[in-house]
Structure formats: structure tokens, C-alpha cells
Amino acid sequence: MIVAAAKVAGPAIDWAGASPLVAVFGGALVVLLLGLAPSRALREKVVPALSILTLVLAIVFSVWQWGEREDLIAGALRLDELTLILTIIFSVAGIAAVLLSWRHVAPREAAHGEYHALLLTSIAGMIVLVAAQNLVSVFLGLELLSIPLYVLCATEMRRASSLESGLKYLVVGSVGSATLLYGLAFLYGATGSTDFGTIAAALTGSGDLVSDPLLLTGIALTIVGLSFKASVAPFHQWTPDVYEGAPTPVTAFMAVATKAAAFGVMLRLFDIALIDASVDWAPPLAILAAITIVVGNVGALGQSSLKRLLAYSSVAQAGYMLAGVVVASRLGLQATIFYIAVYLVMNLAAFAVIVARERETPWGDDIASLNGIGSTRPLLAWPMTIAMLALAGFPATAGFIGKFYLIDAAVAGDYAWLAVFIVVGSMISLAYYLKVIAAIWMTPTMDAAFPGPAIGGGEQPLLAGGSDEATGLRAQGEVVAVAVVFGALTLVLGVIPTPLFDVVRDAGAALGLF
């Protein structure tokens, strides 16, 4: 009777601070229920529109909470500028993915409600992951973002490569998650706590603990587990196959948002909880970064599939971003967040063009689909050209500013040799990025010579030889808009990067690093 009468007090929740996360979770639930409606128009138009509205609300709430720094839900999560800027990045990536999926075959085959609910749930998991300041929250966030993505990769259920992509991602992702869980368990065993602050205090208060084999084993397993998710070599083997097989809108979302989430949690975990053990984890991470840069750039050289080429490119880009984590400084954190943001705009511009050409040509995601579009489809040719130049690090693009920022952080953190790897890797990347640009501007189109059903997604081409661009714009205006907007942003952030510098400076200050 006494036990029954007792009231169990739950943790206090700051609903204003948690509003971006609540908005995404709530939107996922509403979208899922609306997907059950019998009206086809409701499912195909209102559901995607509501998904976009949900993500816009998450962005608005994030801006509203900017400058607030406090613990949420009994200290399990942290509200600060790092969490908020990454939430905005996830939401922008989600909006782009919804637009790219609007007329795609994947939502039709998987059901619109389920497709968009899974997308929003994955974004919610990403928010939990980057806000986590507890080892348990880290694992919950990782699983919440990963499980929906396993399903999303396989949503083109009539295409064998999509099903294969989902299965491969499930198997490899499960191995990565298990490895991470073991690592987190070892960290708890060595320090006696799951809270980042308590772990950091334990390492500060005991010099012997830093060299404890149990702690070092935990750090090593944690690095391996997160490396799977971030596509860091040699744990990247799943990336080309999964990127190629998944529906292209899902690939675009994974390429930018998942990587941002993985590096977001790395920054908070290593630069707060494990900062006093940096002498042990920084050199191995630097070696992994160098290996990743080489493997990614060399692997991309022989690719004819644009999605596989961008998959290897994303591996190399992960190596660049890892340099910002290695230096364990405010400058390194700022450089990493800046590069994550510009990586978002560069890649979304490129993937939007791939989605458009998959629908317009019989070549799917082959580089041949871009042949001659400089003269026939300039609204697609210019965003792809700008994206390729930016990914290669050409001046006057956002990619150049981002790489320069990372090189500056590496040199300032006494890792000048890693900065050399970034420069050399960028030089190697010119070979495959310029190959794409050459196809756009220097190779004649073959659309008219090979009419027929498109390979990507089984949809009919919208154009014949690119002769009627207005028809293509009407048929997939939202895809072209994504390409143009993010292509333009890639240039704007390369010429006027100051506003983004100011935002990432706040994120750097949030962790209290010197």
C-alpha cells in the first residue's frame, strides 16, 4: 500500500530546450498516422509537406534557443550551440531529402507515411547523438539514427541492389554498433561513470588512469565503432556498395547527415570526456585520418558510377574532418563544424543533379548521364561543376575555405604532416573531380542516341536529348531547385564565409576549449 502510494518523480524536462527534438519526434508520429489515410493526394502531397514543416519548426526552435547552455533530462543531453548548429544541419539535409524524394519511386513502394516517419526518426536520433553527454545516451542516439536508415536503404523493394544495400548496411552497422557498445562498456568499467563530466574528472584526478589498459581498450573500441559510422578507413568498406544501391535521395541524406552526426559525437566525446587522454588517442586518430585520405582519393579514381565516386569522396572527406578532431582544440572544433556545413551544401548540390539525370536518361548514376549537359541542361551543369570544384578545394568555393580552415587547425595543433596529407589528397582528387567536369562540358550528349527507360528507379526519362528543358523543369522543379540553391550556397560561402565563421565560433566556445 505504501509502495503503491509513493510517487515516482521523473527527471525535470526543459521543454523549451528540448523543443527541436520534440518537434521532430512529434512530426514523425503525425506523418506516420497521416500515411494511413485513404486519400492518395494526402499521402503523396500533404505527408511530404508536413515533413518539411516539421524540419522548418526544428530549425526555428534551434534559432530560438541559440545562446542557451544547459543540461536536459537529468544531464543525459546537453543544449548548447554545438547541438543547435548540428540540429540545423540535420534539418536542412532532411528538407533536401524530402524534396529529392517527392516524385521518387522509393516513397511509393515503401508507403509515404512510413518513409517520411523513418527519415524524421533518424534525424531525431542524430539530435540525441550529438547532444548526448552520457555513454548510454550516445548508444541510444546511434541506434535511433541507424535502424531507420537500414530500412530506408531498402525502400526500393523491387530493385535487388536496394535490398542488398539495406542488408549490407544492417550487417556492417550492427558490427559497428556492437564494437562501440563494448568500447563504451570498457570506458564505464575504467572510470566508474557514464557521464562525460565525471569521466573527465576521473581522468584529471588520476594520472595512472590515463594509461590504464582497460581505458585504452575502451577508447580503441570506441574509435573503431564510430569509424564505421563515419566511413573512416579501413572501416569504410560498406560505403561504396550501400551508397550505390540505396535510393539516391537516401544516399544524399546519409552522405551528409550521418557523417555530421558521427563527427558531432566524436567532438563532444573526445574533446570533453577524454580530453586528458588525448596523448593516447590523438596519434592513432591522426594515422587513421591520413590512411582515410589516401584510401578515399585513390579508390575514387577508377569509378564510373557517380554514387560510388562520391562514396569514396566521402571517405576522403572524412579523413579531412578527422584532422579537426585530432588537434583537440577550439580551432579544430570550429574547423570541423565549418567543414561539415560546407560539405552539406557541396554534396546536396551534386546528389540533386544525379537524381535529376537518373530520371532523364537511361544511364542511371553512370558518369555518362552527365555527358554534354553543359549545353542542354545548364541549370544542372553549373551546380554539379561548382560542387566538384568545391569538393576539390578550388579557391572562391566553400570547399577551399573549409580545407584551409582544417589545414590551419592541423598546423596550429602540431600536426603539420597531417596538413600535408590534406593538400596532397586534394591534389589527387582533381583527377576524378575534373573527369566529371570534362563529361559535363567536353563530351557530347548521348541521350538522343539511347532512348528508353531509365536505370535509376525504373522511371521513364523526362527528356529526349535534353531538347526541352522547360519540360524537365516542370516535371522535377523541386530537384532542380535543390541543385541550384545548394550550388549557389557553395559559391556564396566561398566568397562570404564570415556569417558561418561567427556561428561555428559560438559552437567552439560552447565546449569551453582553449
XYZ file of C-alpha atoms in Angstrom:
514
model
C 0.000 0.000 0.000
C 2.832 2.390 0.921
C 4.746 1.458 -2.221
C 1.618 1.946 -4.352
C 1.014 5.375 -2.831
C 4.559 6.518 -3.383
C 5.061 8.877 -6.296
C 7.997 8.245 -8.585
C 9.478 11.585 -9.565
C 10.753 11.679 -13.113
C 13.538 13.940 -14.325
C 12.690 17.584 -14.879
C 12.441 18.413 -18.574
C 13.058 21.846 -20.041
C 10.541 21.664 -22.874
C 11.823 24.865 -24.459
C 15.366 23.494 -24.600
C 14.141 20.162 -25.930
C 11.750 21.785 -28.432
C 13.758 20.932 -31.613
C 13.878 17.267 -30.632
C 10.221 17.222 -29.554
C 9.191 18.833 -32.849
C 10.943 16.139 -34.881
C 9.575 13.272 -32.792
C 6.073 14.745 -32.873
C 6.252 15.313 -36.614
C 7.342 11.710 -37.183
C 4.293 10.442 -35.280
C 1.845 12.700 -37.135
C 3.367 11.830 -40.522
C 3.133 8.120 -39.764
C -0.564 8.399 -38.877
C -1.360 10.560 -41.916
C 0.291 7.956 -44.110
C -2.602 5.622 -43.241
C -5.155 7.953 -44.847
C -7.048 6.511 -47.824
C -6.596 9.673 -49.888
C -3.712 9.355 -52.341
C -3.311 13.143 -52.587
C -2.998 13.346 -48.807
C -0.293 10.692 -48.752
C 1.714 11.983 -51.711
C 1.468 15.749 -51.083
C 0.469 16.521 -47.514
C 2.804 13.970 -45.895
C 5.988 15.340 -47.558
C 4.817 18.926 -46.949
C 4.242 18.161 -43.270
C 7.705 16.570 -43.052
C 9.244 19.761 -44.411
C 7.149 21.856 -41.982
C 8.381 19.699 -39.090
C 12.015 20.291 -40.032
C 11.430 24.002 -40.534
C 9.984 24.134 -36.999
C 13.082 22.332 -35.694
C 15.249 24.996 -37.336
C 13.090 27.810 -35.904
C 13.245 26.313 -32.404
C 17.020 25.901 -32.716
C 17.432 29.565 -33.632
C 15.106 30.484 -30.739
C 17.283 28.573 -28.259
C 20.592 29.894 -29.634
C 22.815 31.049 -26.774
C 21.172 28.785 -24.194
C 23.526 26.353 -22.489
C 22.025 23.877 -20.075
C 21.614 20.208 -19.290
C 18.457 18.414 -20.393
C 16.682 15.355 -18.962
C 18.789 14.811 -15.843
C 22.018 15.655 -17.651
C 21.611 12.975 -20.331
C 21.613 15.588 -23.092
C 23.272 18.975 -23.500
C 21.729 22.054 -25.061
C 24.408 24.330 -26.493
C 25.458 25.900 -29.784
C 27.133 22.682 -30.956
C 23.879 20.753 -30.571
C 21.855 23.518 -32.207
C 24.039 24.092 -35.272
C 24.158 20.352 -35.947
C 20.370 20.154 -35.490
C 20.025 22.847 -38.166
C 22.384 20.893 -40.446
C 20.380 17.672 -39.978
C 17.125 19.527 -40.644
C 18.426 21.155 -43.830
C 19.654 17.762 -45.055
C 16.243 16.287 -44.222
C 14.373 19.010 -46.133
C 16.582 18.394 -49.168
C 15.998 14.627 -48.901
C 12.209 15.124 -48.774
C 12.332 17.328 -51.877
C 14.525 14.846 -53.749
C 12.129 12.043 -52.746
C 8.937 13.897 -53.730
C 8.384 12.072 -57.044
C 10.787 9.218 -56.416
C 9.759 5.581 -56.558
C 11.057 4.742 -53.042
C 8.285 6.500 -51.016
C 5.632 4.924 -53.244
C 6.953 1.410 -52.747
C 7.623 1.789 -49.025
C 4.459 3.878 -48.338
C 4.821 7.616 -47.885
C 3.939 7.688 -44.190
C 6.494 5.060 -43.221
C 9.204 6.524 -45.474
C 8.977 10.043 -44.082
C 8.444 8.869 -40.499
C 11.646 6.819 -40.738
C 13.511 9.832 -42.112
C 12.321 12.085 -39.269
C 13.050 9.415 -36.653
C 16.606 9.077 -37.961
C 17.052 12.860 -37.654
C 15.747 12.692 -34.084
C 18.369 10.021 -33.350
C 21.067 12.283 -34.770
C 19.975 15.109 -32.464
C 20.090 12.776 -29.462
C 23.534 11.527 -30.504
C 25.209 14.931 -30.844
C 23.530 16.265 -27.685
C 24.482 13.217 -25.616
C 26.778 13.735 -22.650
C 26.270 10.277 -21.244
C 27.530 6.985 -22.667
C 24.054 5.451 -22.540
C 22.604 8.404 -24.469
C 25.348 8.023 -27.074
C 24.372 4.434 -27.796
C 20.645 5.178 -27.799
C 21.159 8.036 -30.249
C 23.335 5.907 -32.516
C 20.773 3.127 -32.700
C 17.884 5.546 -33.173
C 19.569 7.113 -36.198
C 20.848 3.820 -37.634
C 17.842 1.487 -37.568
C 15.590 3.719 -39.724
C 18.435 4.125 -42.222
C 18.779 0.349 -42.580
C 15.147 0.273 -43.707
C 15.372 3.414 -45.874
C 18.251 1.908 -47.863
C 15.980 -0.971 -48.861
C 12.841 1.029 -49.681
C 13.059 0.379 -53.435
C 11.768 -3.113 -52.797
C 11.504 -4.099 -56.469
C 15.209 -3.444 -57.058
C 17.620 -6.126 -55.856
C 20.525 -3.716 -55.326
C 18.426 -1.620 -52.933
C 17.548 -4.666 -50.832
C 21.199 -5.724 -50.901
C 22.198 -2.228 -49.780
C 19.867 -2.348 -46.785
C 21.098 -5.814 -45.775
C 24.771 -4.869 -46.068
C 24.243 -1.711 -44.054
C 22.360 -3.691 -41.403
C 25.118 -6.295 -41.040
C 28.053 -3.888 -41.056
C 26.208 -1.312 -38.966
C 25.391 -3.948 -36.360
C 29.073 -4.907 -36.123
C 29.980 -1.247 -35.697
C 27.306 -0.741 -33.041
C 28.412 -3.841 -31.117
C 32.034 -2.677 -31.212
C 31.027 0.760 -29.959
C 28.944 -0.757 -27.167
C 31.903 -2.829 -25.990
C 34.068 0.281 -26.058
C 31.579 2.302 -24.021
C 31.325 -0.558 -21.514
C 35.118 -0.566 -21.088
C 35.102 3.214 -20.564
C 32.483 2.774 -17.851
C 34.457 -0.053 -16.270
C 37.647 2.035 -16.169
C 36.118 5.273 -14.865
C 33.092 4.052 -12.917
C 30.725 6.501 -14.609
C 28.754 7.015 -17.802
C 28.613 10.840 -17.556
C 31.117 12.742 -19.681
C 31.864 15.259 -16.930
C 32.547 12.566 -14.330
C 34.715 10.621 -16.773
C 36.751 13.760 -17.484
C 37.120 14.429 -13.734
C 38.276 10.846 -13.139
C 40.972 11.181 -15.813
C 42.076 14.557 -14.424
C 42.229 13.321 -10.846
C 44.203 10.162 -11.536
C 47.304 10.236 -13.687
C 47.564 6.446 -13.640
C 44.070 6.015 -15.084
C 45.126 7.595 -18.384
C 47.451 4.656 -19.049
C 45.037 2.014 -17.700
C 44.762 -0.863 -20.272
C 41.010 -1.050 -19.623
C 40.565 2.613 -20.544
C 42.836 2.366 -23.588
C 40.943 -0.691 -24.818
C 37.673 1.194 -24.392
C 38.996 4.189 -26.341
C 40.255 1.940 -29.145
C 36.936 0.094 -29.482
C 35.011 3.368 -29.344
C 37.143 4.797 -32.155
C 36.517 1.692 -34.257
C 32.759 1.788 -33.632
C 32.431 5.473 -34.563
C 34.758 4.991 -37.538
C 32.275 2.540 -39.050
C 29.561 5.182 -38.891
C 31.811 7.994 -40.199
C 33.244 5.904 -43.090
C 36.804 6.174 -41.800
C 39.243 3.763 -43.479
C 39.794 0.861 -43.074
C 36.213 0.643 -41.735
C 34.706 2.134 -44.877
C 34.203 -0.998 -46.993
C 30.409 -0.837 -46.764
C 30.189 2.738 -48.026
C 30.509 2.373 -51.849
C 28.110 -0.581 -52.068
C 25.490 0.938 -49.765
C 25.667 4.370 -51.396
C 25.300 2.858 -54.864
C 22.432 0.531 -54.003
C 20.321 2.813 -51.814
C 17.738 5.169 -53.366
C 19.662 8.300 -54.359
C 17.706 10.680 -52.041
C 18.548 8.374 -49.130
C 22.183 8.230 -50.232
C 22.293 12.042 -50.315
C 20.869 12.221 -46.792
C 23.235 9.556 -45.442
C 26.282 11.124 -47.059
C 25.869 14.429 -45.254
C 23.716 13.932 -42.153
C 25.132 10.641 -40.867
C 28.679 11.896 -41.227
C 27.781 15.131 -39.432
C 26.258 13.139 -36.562
C 29.278 10.845 -36.263
C 31.743 13.728 -36.111
C 29.472 15.693 -33.793
C 29.559 12.962 -31.157
C 33.316 12.486 -31.701
C 33.909 16.147 -30.903
C 31.876 16.041 -27.703
C 33.191 12.658 -26.515
C 36.879 13.169 -27.237
C 37.100 16.888 -26.503
C 35.186 16.716 -23.203
C 35.134 13.241 -21.646
C 38.501 12.018 -22.957
C 40.400 15.281 -23.397
C 43.015 14.362 -20.768
C 43.775 11.125 -22.624
C 44.410 12.912 -25.916
C 48.074 11.949 -25.790
C 46.897 8.349 -26.241
C 44.060 8.708 -28.770
C 45.203 11.646 -30.919
C 48.196 9.956 -32.682
C 46.197 6.847 -33.731
C 43.377 9.091 -34.946
C 45.872 11.139 -36.959
C 47.189 7.974 -38.604
C 43.611 6.882 -39.383
C 42.954 10.312 -40.906
C 45.987 10.015 -43.188
C 45.046 6.477 -44.257
C 41.464 7.583 -44.899
C 42.557 10.492 -47.104
C 44.731 8.213 -49.234
C 42.265 5.314 -49.474
C 39.302 7.546 -50.303
C 41.038 9.534 -53.018
C 42.768 6.560 -54.635
C 39.583 4.471 -54.512
C 37.605 7.157 -56.363
C 39.999 7.311 -59.316
C 38.620 4.343 -61.250
C 34.904 4.809 -60.596
C 32.379 5.337 -63.389
C 29.339 5.333 -61.077
C 28.775 8.821 -59.694
C 27.367 7.456 -56.445
C 30.393 5.212 -55.890
C 32.688 8.093 -56.826
C 31.004 10.317 -54.228
C 31.120 7.438 -51.736
C 34.912 7.229 -51.985
C 34.999 11.019 -51.996
C 33.073 10.979 -48.698
C 35.686 8.617 -47.263
C 38.431 11.099 -48.170
C 36.358 13.972 -46.769
C 36.020 12.034 -43.502
C 39.805 11.981 -43.304
C 39.904 15.762 -43.686
C 37.309 16.244 -40.936
C 39.121 13.826 -38.647
C 42.082 16.213 -38.664
C 39.926 18.730 -36.799
C 39.088 16.169 -34.111
C 42.728 15.105 -33.715
C 44.041 18.507 -32.620
C 41.582 18.646 -29.665
C 41.345 22.436 -29.652
C 38.702 25.103 -30.135
C 40.172 25.900 -33.551
C 39.951 22.242 -34.529
C 36.332 22.003 -33.406
C 35.408 25.176 -35.292
C 37.159 23.964 -38.439
C 35.363 20.612 -38.275
C 31.917 22.153 -37.812
C 32.601 24.640 -40.614
C 33.630 21.833 -42.955
C 30.585 19.745 -42.021
C 28.357 22.676 -43.006
C 30.059 23.296 -46.357
C 30.240 19.553 -47.024
C 26.443 19.562 -46.693
C 25.906 22.183 -49.417
C 28.528 20.740 -51.782
C 27.177 17.202 -51.672
C 23.494 18.060 -51.807
C 24.089 20.070 -54.984
C 25.864 17.082 -56.556
C 23.306 14.472 -55.486
C 20.397 16.614 -56.682
C 21.921 16.602 -60.170
C 22.332 12.818 -60.007
C 18.659 12.398 -59.037
C 17.623 14.605 -61.960
C 19.744 12.759 -64.500
C 18.605 9.353 -63.257
C 15.082 10.390 -64.207
C 16.026 11.993 -67.513
C 18.392 9.463 -69.059
C 18.802 5.693 -69.439
C 22.250 5.856 -67.816
C 21.245 5.849 -64.158
C 24.060 7.203 -61.991
C 26.787 6.471 -64.557
C 29.036 9.388 -65.398
C 27.733 9.098 -68.984
C 24.457 10.605 -67.752
C 26.266 13.950 -67.456
C 27.682 13.945 -70.984
C 27.023 17.247 -72.720
C 24.615 18.726 -70.168
C 26.649 21.933 -70.224
C 24.807 22.844 -73.435
C 21.498 21.038 -72.894
C 20.864 21.415 -69.116
C 22.827 24.425 -67.776
C 20.705 24.584 -64.610
C 22.095 21.146 -63.730
C 25.543 21.564 -65.266
C 26.580 24.588 -63.224
C 25.633 23.223 -59.754
C 27.475 19.960 -60.478
C 30.519 21.834 -61.757
C 30.578 24.107 -58.716
C 30.138 21.105 -56.382
C 33.039 19.213 -57.973
C 35.336 22.262 -57.832
C 34.390 22.880 -54.205
C 34.981 19.264 -53.179
C 38.401 19.504 -54.832
C 39.121 22.687 -52.846
C 39.241 25.296 -55.623
C 39.524 28.953 -54.491
C 36.334 31.034 -54.302
C 34.335 27.981 -53.227
C 33.219 26.873 -49.779
C 35.397 23.755 -50.036
C 38.547 25.849 -50.338
C 37.717 27.864 -47.210
C 36.841 24.683 -45.299
C 40.078 22.893 -46.199
C 42.144 25.989 -45.458
C 40.486 26.149 -42.012
C 41.312 22.476 -41.340
C 44.914 22.919 -42.511
C 45.278 25.924 -40.202
C 43.925 23.884 -37.264
C 46.238 20.945 -38.022
C 49.347 23.143 -38.239
C 48.399 25.038 -35.066
C 47.927 21.700 -33.282
C 51.425 20.461 -34.225
C 50.147 18.110 -36.910
C 51.729 19.820 -39.905
C 52.398 16.438 -41.540
C 48.630 15.761 -41.495
C 48.061 19.132 -43.179
C 50.419 17.951 -45.943
C 48.219 14.867 -46.396
C 45.169 17.135 -46.799
C 46.951 19.116 -49.521
C 48.235 16.025 -51.330
C 44.838 14.325 -51.069
C 43.184 17.379 -52.604
C 45.650 17.265 -55.486
C 44.893 13.580 -56.126
C 41.155 14.293 -56.046
C 41.474 16.623 -59.031
C 41.848 13.564 -61.265
C 38.303 12.322 -60.638
C 36.506 15.597 -59.951
C 37.795 17.106 -63.212
C 36.740 13.912 -65.014
C 33.161 14.710 -64.051
C 33.531 18.320 -65.208
C 35.000 17.132 -68.509
C 31.959 14.919 -69.077
C 29.684 17.903 -68.496
C 31.411 20.397 -70.769
C 33.646 18.474 -73.178
C 31.735 15.283 -74.070
C 28.769 15.196 -76.471
C 25.430 14.079 -75.076
C 24.188 10.575 -75.824
C 20.600 10.962 -74.571
C 19.080 11.075 -78.047
C 21.053 8.057 -79.229
C 19.911 5.826 -76.401
C 16.263 6.469 -75.561
C 14.495 4.102 -73.234
C 13.634 3.520 -69.589
C 15.946 4.983 -67.013
C 18.072 2.628 -64.967
C 17.760 4.518 -61.668
C 14.447 3.654 -60.054
C 12.748 2.288 -63.173
C 11.261 5.656 -64.179
C 10.870 6.877 -67.753
C 13.232 9.617 -68.933
C 11.635 13.047 -68.901
C 13.641 14.440 -71.796
C 14.803 13.202 -75.159
C 18.263 14.543 -75.877
C 17.726 17.422 -73.466
C 15.833 19.311 -76.168
C 13.093 20.699 -73.947
C 14.494 21.980 -70.683
C 11.184 23.583 -69.725
C 9.579 20.123 -69.694
C 12.237 18.873 -67.301
C 11.799 21.873 -65.025
C 8.050 21.337 -64.790
C 8.452 17.621 -64.164
C 11.016 17.880 -61.364
C 11.302 21.525 -60.444
C 11.965 20.738 -56.782
C 15.040 18.660 -57.687
C 16.456 21.374 -59.932
C 15.745 23.918 -57.183
C 17.768 21.882 -54.666
C 20.685 21.710 -57.118
C 20.592 25.435 -57.888
C 20.144 26.611 -54.288
C 22.928 24.492 -52.832
C 25.207 25.154 -55.781
C 24.722 28.881 -55.201
C 25.344 28.479 -51.458
C 28.609 26.706 -52.240
C 29.781 29.842 -54.034
C 28.343 32.289 -51.501
C 30.052 30.576 -48.551
C 33.304 30.575 -50.515
C 33.142 34.328 -51.099
C 31.379 35.460 -47.900
C 32.207 32.882 -45.191
C 32.086 35.348 -42.268
C 28.495 34.592 -41.104
C 29.275 30.885 -40.906
C 32.566 31.659 -39.146
C 30.607 33.547 -36.476
C 28.198 30.656 -35.974
C 30.901 27.991 -35.618
C 32.825 30.286 -33.262
C 29.864 30.100 -30.880
C 29.873 26.302 -31.191
C 33.584 26.227 -30.350
C 33.040 28.361 -27.267
C 30.241 26.073 -26.069
C 32.639 23.262 -25.153
C 34.987 25.562 -23.251
C 38.085 24.520 -25.220
C 41.118 26.784 -25.398
